[in-house]
Amino acid sequence: MVSHPPAVDVPPQPWTGRFDGDGDDYRRWWQAVTPYTPAAGPSAAAPTPEAPAEATAAAGAVAPAVILGFGSDAGVRRNKGRPGAATAPAAIRTALGPLAFHLGRDVHDAGDVTVDGDVTVAGDALAAGQARAGLAITALLDAGLLPVVLGGGHETAFASYLGVTGSAAVRGGLKVGVLNLDAHFDLRDEALPSSGTPFLQMARAETAAGRELTYAVVGISEPNNTRALFRTAAELGVDYLLDEDSSAEAAHDFVAAFLARVDALYLTIDLDVLPASVAPGVSAPAAYGVPLPVISAVCRQLAASGKLLHIDVAELNPEFDVDSCTAKVAARLITTLLG
């Protein structure tokens, strides 16, 4: 276990929700989630190349989950998107709070890492925030826990990458694949990192580390990705499934093939993978999108695989949400992944 809680900018806040009574028969998320401390409960052993994530799950060990917020708009602003994602962690917690708690694992809350501003006199605020979040994620992974990061724009993904690759499991040789549910590749080549650059950043960092990024995307919108982005994806060997081709069967087979290639999985969900009618509260609402039942089935498939090492959910923008429906969809997907 780590010797101290992950360093965060905002400590865990009280959760709220409907009260029906005490005890397991009445328990809701707000009653079940507890603040994270190093002594928050017994943790499963961290996966290794010799004992990867699915082997740990098969042995019956279910890692407690720890929620960490990443409140950032800096990457969305740089990517010329609609800001507002910095308040998403609180909105997703609000949506989770009243849900009935049916999980067979403990869930803790580690608070939030926040990014204030962009480039400041002290340097790049986004890069500094990503580094802080990465350290917190590494500490959780090394404690054998399952981090669930609530973004934030999709710049959240590079913070997650820093945390995952900094972990003892990856340093020890565990092969981790990155699966992105997203309408966009986010492989932009820009001078200033943003919500549109994280996976190219990952690819370059992997090359520098003497590794190769194993990256796949479900839900790519052809009209919303330039030829240059498709060319970059081809050069990097990125597997992808177009939104128009994302039937339940095709998505299942695509994900199964990807899972077979890796020891463990980092899953990142950009909520703009869903149709705008289902997820209006995002920076870039999708004109087409992948149906929610297909995305939900993929989440069930990943949860059953036993290979989930790290999860993040990004791009919720509460300022443009309608009746909190996008936040509620995010909450529902999280419960599916942790179930």
PDB file of C-alpha atoms in Angstrom, residues 131-336:
ATOM      1  CA  ALA A 131       1.559  15.032 -14.059  1.00  0.00           C
ATOM      2  CA  ARG A 132      -0.131  15.362 -10.645  1.00  0.00           C
ATOM      3  CA  ALA A 133      -3.028  13.189 -11.728  1.00  0.00           C
ATOM      4  CA  GLY A 134      -0.580  10.671 -13.167  1.00  0.00           C
ATOM      5  CA  LEU A 135       1.221  10.347  -9.838  1.00  0.00           C
ATOM      6  CA  ALA A 136      -2.087   9.799  -8.052  1.00  0.00           C
ATOM      7  CA  ILE A 137      -3.139   7.141 -10.585  1.00  0.00           C
ATOM      8  CA  THR A 138       0.199   5.338 -10.294  1.00  0.00           C
ATOM      9  CA  ALA A 139      -0.138   5.237  -6.505  1.00  0.00           C
ATOM     10  CA  LEU A 140      -3.618   3.714  -6.805  1.00  0.00           C
ATOM     11  CA  LEU A 141      -2.525   1.113  -9.356  1.00  0.00           C
ATOM     12  CA  ASP A 142       0.490   0.140  -7.292  1.00  0.00           C
ATOM     13  CA  ALA A 143      -1.863  -0.400  -4.353  1.00  0.00           C
ATOM     14  CA  GLY A 144      -3.808  -2.940  -6.436  1.00  0.00           C
ATOM     15  CA  LEU A 145      -6.813  -0.655  -6.893  1.00  0.00           C
ATOM     16  CA  LEU A 146      -8.912   0.131  -9.974  1.00  0.00           C
ATOM     17  CA  PRO A 147      -8.789   3.876 -10.721  1.00  0.00           C
ATOM     18  CA  VAL A 148     -11.872   5.450 -12.305  1.00  0.00           C
ATOM     19  CA  VAL A 149     -11.007   8.953 -13.500  1.00  0.00           C
ATOM     20  CA  LEU A 150     -13.790  11.433 -14.172  1.00  0.00           C
ATOM     21  CA  GLY A 151     -12.722  14.067 -16.715  1.00  0.00           C
ATOM     22  CA  GLY A 152     -12.402  16.767 -17.814  1.00  0.00           C
ATOM     23  CA  GLY A 153     -11.773  17.139 -21.521  1.00  0.00           C
ATOM     24  CA  HIS A 154     -10.059  14.283 -23.321  1.00  0.00           C
ATOM     25  CA  GLU A 155      -6.728  15.700 -22.236  1.00  0.00           C
ATOM     26  CA  THR A 156      -7.640  13.489 -19.269  1.00  0.00           C
ATOM     27  CA  ALA A 157      -6.350  10.572 -21.344  1.00  0.00           C
ATOM     28  CA  PHE A 158      -2.727  11.678 -21.236  1.00  0.00           C
ATOM     29  CA  ALA A 159      -2.926  12.033 -17.448  1.00  0.00           C
ATOM     30  CA  SER A 160      -4.236   8.467 -17.360  1.00  0.00           C
ATOM     31  CA  TYR A 161      -1.430   7.309 -19.626  1.00  0.00           C
ATOM     32  CA  LEU A 162       1.192   8.852 -17.346  1.00  0.00           C
ATOM     33  CA  GLY A 163      -0.348   7.062 -14.390  1.00  0.00           C
ATOM     34  CA  VAL A 164      -0.647   3.692 -16.097  1.00  0.00           C
ATOM     35  CA  THR A 165       2.857   3.686 -17.586  1.00  0.00           C
ATOM     36  CA  GLY A 166       4.329   4.877 -14.303  1.00  0.00           C
ATOM     37  CA  SER A 167       2.906   1.863 -12.483  1.00  0.00           C
ATOM     38  CA  ALA A 168       5.025  -1.040 -11.320  1.00  0.00           C
ATOM     39  CA  ALA A 169       3.016  -3.440 -13.497  1.00  0.00           C
ATOM     40  CA  VAL A 170       3.884  -1.656 -16.733  1.00  0.00           C
ATOM     41  CA  ARG A 171       7.464  -1.032 -15.669  1.00  0.00           C
ATOM     42  CA  GLY A 172       7.647  -4.762 -15.053  1.00  0.00           C
ATOM     43  CA  GLY A 173       6.589  -5.605 -18.602  1.00  0.00           C
ATOM     44  CA  LEU A 174       2.780  -5.879 -18.534  1.00  0.00           C
ATOM     45  CA  LYS A 175       1.402  -5.254 -22.031  1.00  0.00           C
ATOM     46  CA  VAL A 176      -1.415  -2.726 -21.703  1.00  0.00           C
ATOM     47  CA  GLY A 177      -3.715  -1.877 -24.594  1.00  0.00           C
ATOM     48  CA  VAL A 178      -5.517   1.456 -24.898  1.00  0.00           C
ATOM     49  CA  LEU A 179      -9.128   1.166 -26.063  1.00  0.00           C
ATOM     50  CA  ASN A 180     -10.898   4.422 -26.865  1.00  0.00           C
ATOM     51  CA  LEU A 181     -14.676   4.694 -27.361  1.00  0.00           C
ATOM     52  CA  ASP A 182     -14.729   7.931 -29.340  1.00  0.00           C
ATOM     53  CA  ALA A 183     -15.863   9.650 -32.519  1.00  0.00           C
ATOM     54  CA  HIS A 184     -12.330  11.051 -32.942  1.00  0.00           C
ATOM     55  CA  PHE A 185      -8.793   9.624 -33.169  1.00  0.00           C
ATOM     56  CA  ASP A 186      -7.369  12.503 -31.079  1.00  0.00           C
ATOM     57  CA  LEU A 187      -4.076  12.110 -32.940  1.00  0.00           C
ATOM     58  CA  ARG A 188      -3.608  15.774 -33.841  1.00  0.00           C
ATOM     59  CA  ASP A 189      -0.042  16.969 -34.307  1.00  0.00           C
ATOM     60  CA  GLU A 190      -0.020  20.349 -32.568  1.00  0.00           C
ATOM     61  CA  ALA A 191       2.700  22.444 -30.954  1.00  0.00           C
ATOM     62  CA  LEU A 192       0.622  22.772 -27.791  1.00  0.00           C
ATOM     63  CA  PRO A 193      -0.943  19.559 -26.380  1.00  0.00           C
ATOM     64  CA  SER A 194      -4.727  19.624 -26.137  1.00  0.00           C
ATOM     65  CA  SER A 195      -7.793  17.406 -25.924  1.00  0.00           C
ATOM     66  CA  GLY A 196      -7.110  16.513 -29.566  1.00  0.00           C
ATOM     67  CA  THR A 197      -3.520  15.285 -29.117  1.00  0.00           C
ATOM     68  CA  PRO A 198      -3.326  12.723 -26.270  1.00  0.00           C
ATOM     69  CA  PHE A 199      -2.938   9.554 -28.295  1.00  0.00           C
ATOM     70  CA  LEU A 200      -0.212  10.960 -30.530  1.00  0.00           C
ATOM     71  CA  GLN A 201       1.501  12.069 -27.326  1.00  0.00           C
ATOM     72  CA  MET A 202       1.175   8.500 -26.058  1.00  0.00           C
ATOM     73  CA  ALA A 203       2.572   7.043 -29.286  1.00  0.00           C
ATOM     74  CA  ARG A 204       5.608   9.296 -29.147  1.00  0.00           C
ATOM     75  CA  ALA A 205       6.181   8.606 -25.458  1.00  0.00           C
ATOM     76  CA  GLU A 206       5.966   4.864 -26.095  1.00  0.00           C
ATOM     77  CA  THR A 207       8.517   5.132 -28.888  1.00  0.00           C
ATOM     78  CA  ALA A 208      10.842   7.056 -26.575  1.00  0.00           C
ATOM     79  CA  ALA A 209      10.440   4.290 -23.980  1.00  0.00           C
ATOM     80  CA  GLY A 210      11.286   1.593 -26.525  1.00  0.00           C
ATOM     81  CA  ARG A 211       7.722   0.311 -26.720  1.00  0.00           C
ATOM     82  CA  GLU A 212       4.884   0.517 -29.234  1.00  0.00           C
ATOM     83  CA  LEU A 213       1.439   1.952 -28.503  1.00  0.00           C
ATOM     84  CA  THR A 214      -1.317  -0.649 -28.802  1.00  0.00           C
ATOM     85  CA  TYR A 215      -4.298   1.579 -29.541  1.00  0.00           C
ATOM     86  CA  ALA A 216      -7.773   0.953 -30.945  1.00  0.00           C
ATOM     87  CA  VAL A 217     -10.913   3.073 -31.324  1.00  0.00           C
ATOM     88  CA  VAL A 218     -14.596   2.170 -31.526  1.00  0.00           C
ATOM     89  CA  GLY A 219     -16.915   4.773 -33.051  1.00  0.00           C
ATOM     90  CA  ILE A 220     -14.768   6.807 -35.439  1.00  0.00           C
ATOM     91  CA  SER A 221     -16.782   9.346 -37.414  1.00  0.00           C
ATOM     92  CA  GLU A 222     -15.298   9.572 -40.902  1.00  0.00           C
ATOM     93  CA  PRO A 223     -16.632  13.106 -41.573  1.00  0.00           C
ATOM     94  CA  ASN A 224     -15.119  14.360 -38.322  1.00  0.00           C
ATOM     95  CA  ASN A 225     -11.573  13.094 -38.902  1.00  0.00           C
ATOM     96  CA  THR A 226      -9.398  14.505 -41.680  1.00  0.00           C
ATOM     97  CA  ARG A 227      -7.392  12.473 -44.167  1.00  0.00           C
ATOM     98  CA  ALA A 228      -4.293  13.521 -42.246  1.00  0.00           C
ATOM     99  CA  LEU A 229      -5.694  11.916 -39.086  1.00  0.00           C
ATOM    100  CA  PHE A 230      -6.563   8.687 -40.933  1.00  0.00           C
ATOM    101  CA  ARG A 231      -3.026   8.685 -42.377  1.00  0.00           C
ATOM    102  CA  THR A 232      -1.514   9.124 -38.908  1.00  0.00           C
ATOM    103  CA  ALA A 233      -3.701   6.303 -37.611  1.00  0.00           C
ATOM    104  CA  ALA A 234      -2.488   4.039 -40.424  1.00  0.00           C
ATOM    105  CA  GLU A 235       1.150   4.936 -39.770  1.00  0.00           C
ATOM    106  CA  LEU A 236       0.742   4.067 -36.086  1.00  0.00           C
ATOM    107  CA  GLY A 237      -1.104   0.815 -36.784  1.00  0.00           C
ATOM    108  CA  VAL A 238      -4.272   1.988 -35.034  1.00  0.00           C
ATOM    109  CA  ASP A 239      -7.236  -0.374 -35.351  1.00  0.00           C
ATOM    110  CA  TYR A 240     -10.609   1.332 -35.585  1.00  0.00           C
ATOM    111  CA  LEU A 241     -14.297   0.666 -36.155  1.00  0.00           C
ATOM    112  CA  LEU A 242     -16.361   3.370 -37.842  1.00  0.00           C
ATOM    113  CA  ASP A 243     -19.538   4.552 -36.145  1.00  0.00           C
ATOM    114  CA  GLU A 244     -21.648   3.400 -39.119  1.00  0.00           C
ATOM    115  CA  ASP A 245     -20.128  -0.092 -38.843  1.00  0.00           C
ATOM    116  CA  SER A 246     -20.552  -0.387 -35.063  1.00  0.00           C
ATOM    117  CA  SER A 247     -23.291  -2.986 -34.833  1.00  0.00           C
ATOM    118  CA  ALA A 248     -23.482  -5.024 -31.632  1.00  0.00           C
ATOM    119  CA  GLU A 249     -21.851  -8.035 -33.315  1.00  0.00           C
ATOM    120  CA  ALA A 250     -19.127  -6.040 -35.059  1.00  0.00           C
ATOM    121  CA  ALA A 251     -18.229  -4.142 -31.883  1.00  0.00           C
ATOM    122  CA  HIS A 252     -18.109  -7.362 -29.856  1.00  0.00           C
ATOM    123  CA  ASP A 253     -15.790  -9.067 -32.340  1.00  0.00           C
ATOM    124  CA  PHE A 254     -13.564  -5.989 -32.674  1.00  0.00           C
ATOM    125  CA  VAL A 255     -13.155  -5.674 -28.907  1.00  0.00           C
ATOM    126  CA  ALA A 256     -12.597  -9.419 -28.446  1.00  0.00           C
ATOM    127  CA  ALA A 257      -9.776  -9.365 -31.000  1.00  0.00           C
ATOM    128  CA  PHE A 258      -8.176  -6.392 -29.280  1.00  0.00           C
ATOM    129  CA  LEU A 259      -8.430  -7.953 -25.818  1.00  0.00           C
ATOM    130  CA  ALA A 260      -6.686 -11.067 -27.111  1.00  0.00           C
ATOM    131  CA  ARG A 261      -3.621  -8.964 -27.964  1.00  0.00           C
ATOM    132  CA  VAL A 262      -3.016  -7.473 -24.492  1.00  0.00           C
ATOM    133  CA  ASP A 263      -2.452  -8.486 -20.885  1.00  0.00           C
ATOM    134  CA  ALA A 264      -4.506  -5.625 -19.451  1.00  0.00           C
ATOM    135  CA  LEU A 265      -6.613  -2.724 -20.648  1.00  0.00           C
ATOM    136  CA  TYR A 266      -6.821   1.008 -20.168  1.00  0.00           C
ATOM    137  CA  LEU A 267     -10.317   2.033 -21.267  1.00  0.00           C
ATOM    138  CA  THR A 268     -11.105   5.645 -22.095  1.00  0.00           C
ATOM    139  CA  ILE A 269     -14.634   6.770 -22.977  1.00  0.00           C
ATOM    140  CA  ASP A 270     -15.211  10.049 -24.762  1.00  0.00           C
ATOM    141  CA  LEU A 271     -18.942  10.582 -24.362  1.00  0.00           C
ATOM    142  CA  ASP A 272     -19.178  12.133 -27.827  1.00  0.00           C
ATOM    143  CA  VAL A 273     -19.032   8.565 -29.169  1.00  0.00           C
ATOM    144  CA  LEU A 274     -22.765   8.475 -28.423  1.00  0.00           C
ATOM    145  CA  PRO A 275     -25.498  10.103 -30.553  1.00  0.00           C
ATOM    146  CA  ALA A 276     -26.278  13.715 -29.660  1.00  0.00           C
ATOM    147  CA  SER A 277     -29.813  12.647 -28.716  1.00  0.00           C
ATOM    148  CA  VAL A 278     -28.303  10.472 -25.962  1.00  0.00           C
ATOM    149  CA  ALA A 279     -25.298  12.633 -25.052  1.00  0.00           C
ATOM    150  CA  PRO A 280     -25.988  16.296 -25.854  1.00  0.00           C
ATOM    151  CA  GLY A 281     -23.761  17.537 -23.043  1.00  0.00           C
ATOM    152  CA  VAL A 282     -20.383  17.239 -24.752  1.00  0.00           C
ATOM    153  CA  SER A 283     -18.016  19.616 -26.499  1.00  0.00           C
ATOM    154  CA  ALA A 284     -18.689  18.089 -29.945  1.00  0.00           C
ATOM    155  CA  PRO A 285     -22.127  16.396 -30.143  1.00  0.00           C
ATOM    156  CA  ALA A 286     -22.268  13.512 -32.619  1.00  0.00           C
ATOM    157  CA  ALA A 287     -24.570  13.706 -35.634  1.00  0.00           C
ATOM    158  CA  TYR A 288     -24.513   9.892 -35.934  1.00  0.00           C
ATOM    159  CA  GLY A 289     -22.788   8.177 -33.033  1.00  0.00           C
ATOM    160  CA  VAL A 290     -22.759   4.624 -31.714  1.00  0.00           C
ATOM    161  CA  PRO A 291     -26.040   3.516 -30.081  1.00  0.00           C
ATOM    162  CA  LEU A 292     -26.017   3.367 -26.290  1.00  0.00           C
ATOM    163  CA  PRO A 293     -26.947  -0.359 -26.191  1.00  0.00           C
ATOM    164  CA  VAL A 294     -23.815  -1.135 -28.234  1.00  0.00           C
ATOM    165  CA  ILE A 295     -21.552   0.952 -25.980  1.00  0.00           C
ATOM    166  CA  SER A 296     -23.161  -0.577 -22.891  1.00  0.00           C
ATOM    167  CA  ALA A 297     -22.601  -4.092 -24.277  1.00  0.00           C
ATOM    168  CA  VAL A 298     -18.933  -3.274 -24.908  1.00  0.00           C
ATOM    169  CA  CYS A 299     -18.643  -2.135 -21.288  1.00  0.00           C
ATOM    170  CA  ARG A 300     -20.179  -5.401 -20.074  1.00  0.00           C
ATOM    171  CA  GLN A 301     -17.768  -7.334 -22.297  1.00  0.00           C
ATOM    172  CA  LEU A 302     -14.780  -5.458 -20.879  1.00  0.00           C
ATOM    173  CA  ALA A 303     -15.948  -5.889 -17.291  1.00  0.00           C
ATOM    174  CA  ALA A 304     -16.340  -9.645 -17.843  1.00  0.00           C
ATOM    175  CA  SER A 305     -12.872  -9.922 -19.430  1.00  0.00           C
ATOM    176  CA  GLY A 306     -11.080  -9.373 -16.125  1.00  0.00           C
ATOM    177  CA  LYS A 307      -8.501  -7.242 -17.955  1.00  0.00           C
ATOM    178  CA  LEU A 308      -9.626  -3.769 -16.894  1.00  0.00           C
ATOM    179  CA  LEU A 309      -6.680  -2.002 -15.301  1.00  0.00           C
ATOM    180  CA  HIS A 310      -7.771   1.627 -15.534  1.00  0.00           C
ATOM    181  CA  ILE A 311     -10.870   3.570 -16.660  1.00  0.00           C
ATOM    182  CA  ASP A 312     -11.571   7.169 -17.501  1.00  0.00           C
ATOM    183  CA  VAL A 313     -14.683   8.951 -18.758  1.00  0.00           C
ATOM    184  CA  ALA A 314     -14.174  12.275 -20.524  1.00  0.00           C
ATOM    185  CA  GLU A 315     -15.808  15.203 -22.320  1.00  0.00           C
ATOM    186  CA  LEU A 316     -19.001  15.605 -20.295  1.00  0.00           C
ATOM    187  CA  ASN A 317     -19.923  19.295 -20.495  1.00  0.00           C
ATOM    188  CA  PRO A 318     -22.638  20.047 -17.919  1.00  0.00           C
ATOM    189  CA  GLU A 319     -23.212  23.521 -19.381  1.00  0.00           C
ATOM    190  CA  PHE A 320     -24.734  21.938 -22.497  1.00  0.00           C
ATOM    191  CA  ASP A 321     -26.398  18.923 -20.885  1.00  0.00           C
ATOM    192  CA  VAL A 322     -30.180  18.475 -20.995  1.00  0.00           C
ATOM    193  CA  ASP A 323     -31.826  17.322 -17.740  1.00  0.00           C
ATOM    194  CA  SER A 324     -28.397  15.868 -16.790  1.00  0.00           C
ATOM    195  CA  CYS A 325     -29.012  13.041 -19.263  1.00  0.00           C
ATOM    196  CA  THR A 326     -25.376  12.866 -20.433  1.00  0.00           C
ATOM    197  CA  ALA A 327     -24.149  12.765 -16.827  1.00  0.00           C
ATOM    198  CA  LYS A 328     -26.673  10.011 -16.116  1.00  0.00           C
ATOM    199  CA  VAL A 329     -25.426   8.026 -19.124  1.00  0.00           C
ATOM    200  CA  ALA A 330     -21.854   8.392 -17.843  1.00  0.00           C
ATOM    201  CA  ALA A 331     -22.962   7.190 -14.413  1.00  0.00           C
ATOM    202  CA  ARG A 332     -24.775   4.203 -15.920  1.00  0.00           C
ATOM    203  CA  LEU A 333     -21.708   3.162 -17.932  1.00  0.00           C
ATOM    204  CA  ILE A 334     -19.523   3.393 -14.831  1.00  0.00           C
ATOM    205  CA  THR A 335     -21.880   1.117 -12.870  1.00  0.00           C
ATOM    206  CA  THR A 336     -21.775  -1.362 -15.765  1.00  0.00           C
TER     207      THR A 336
END
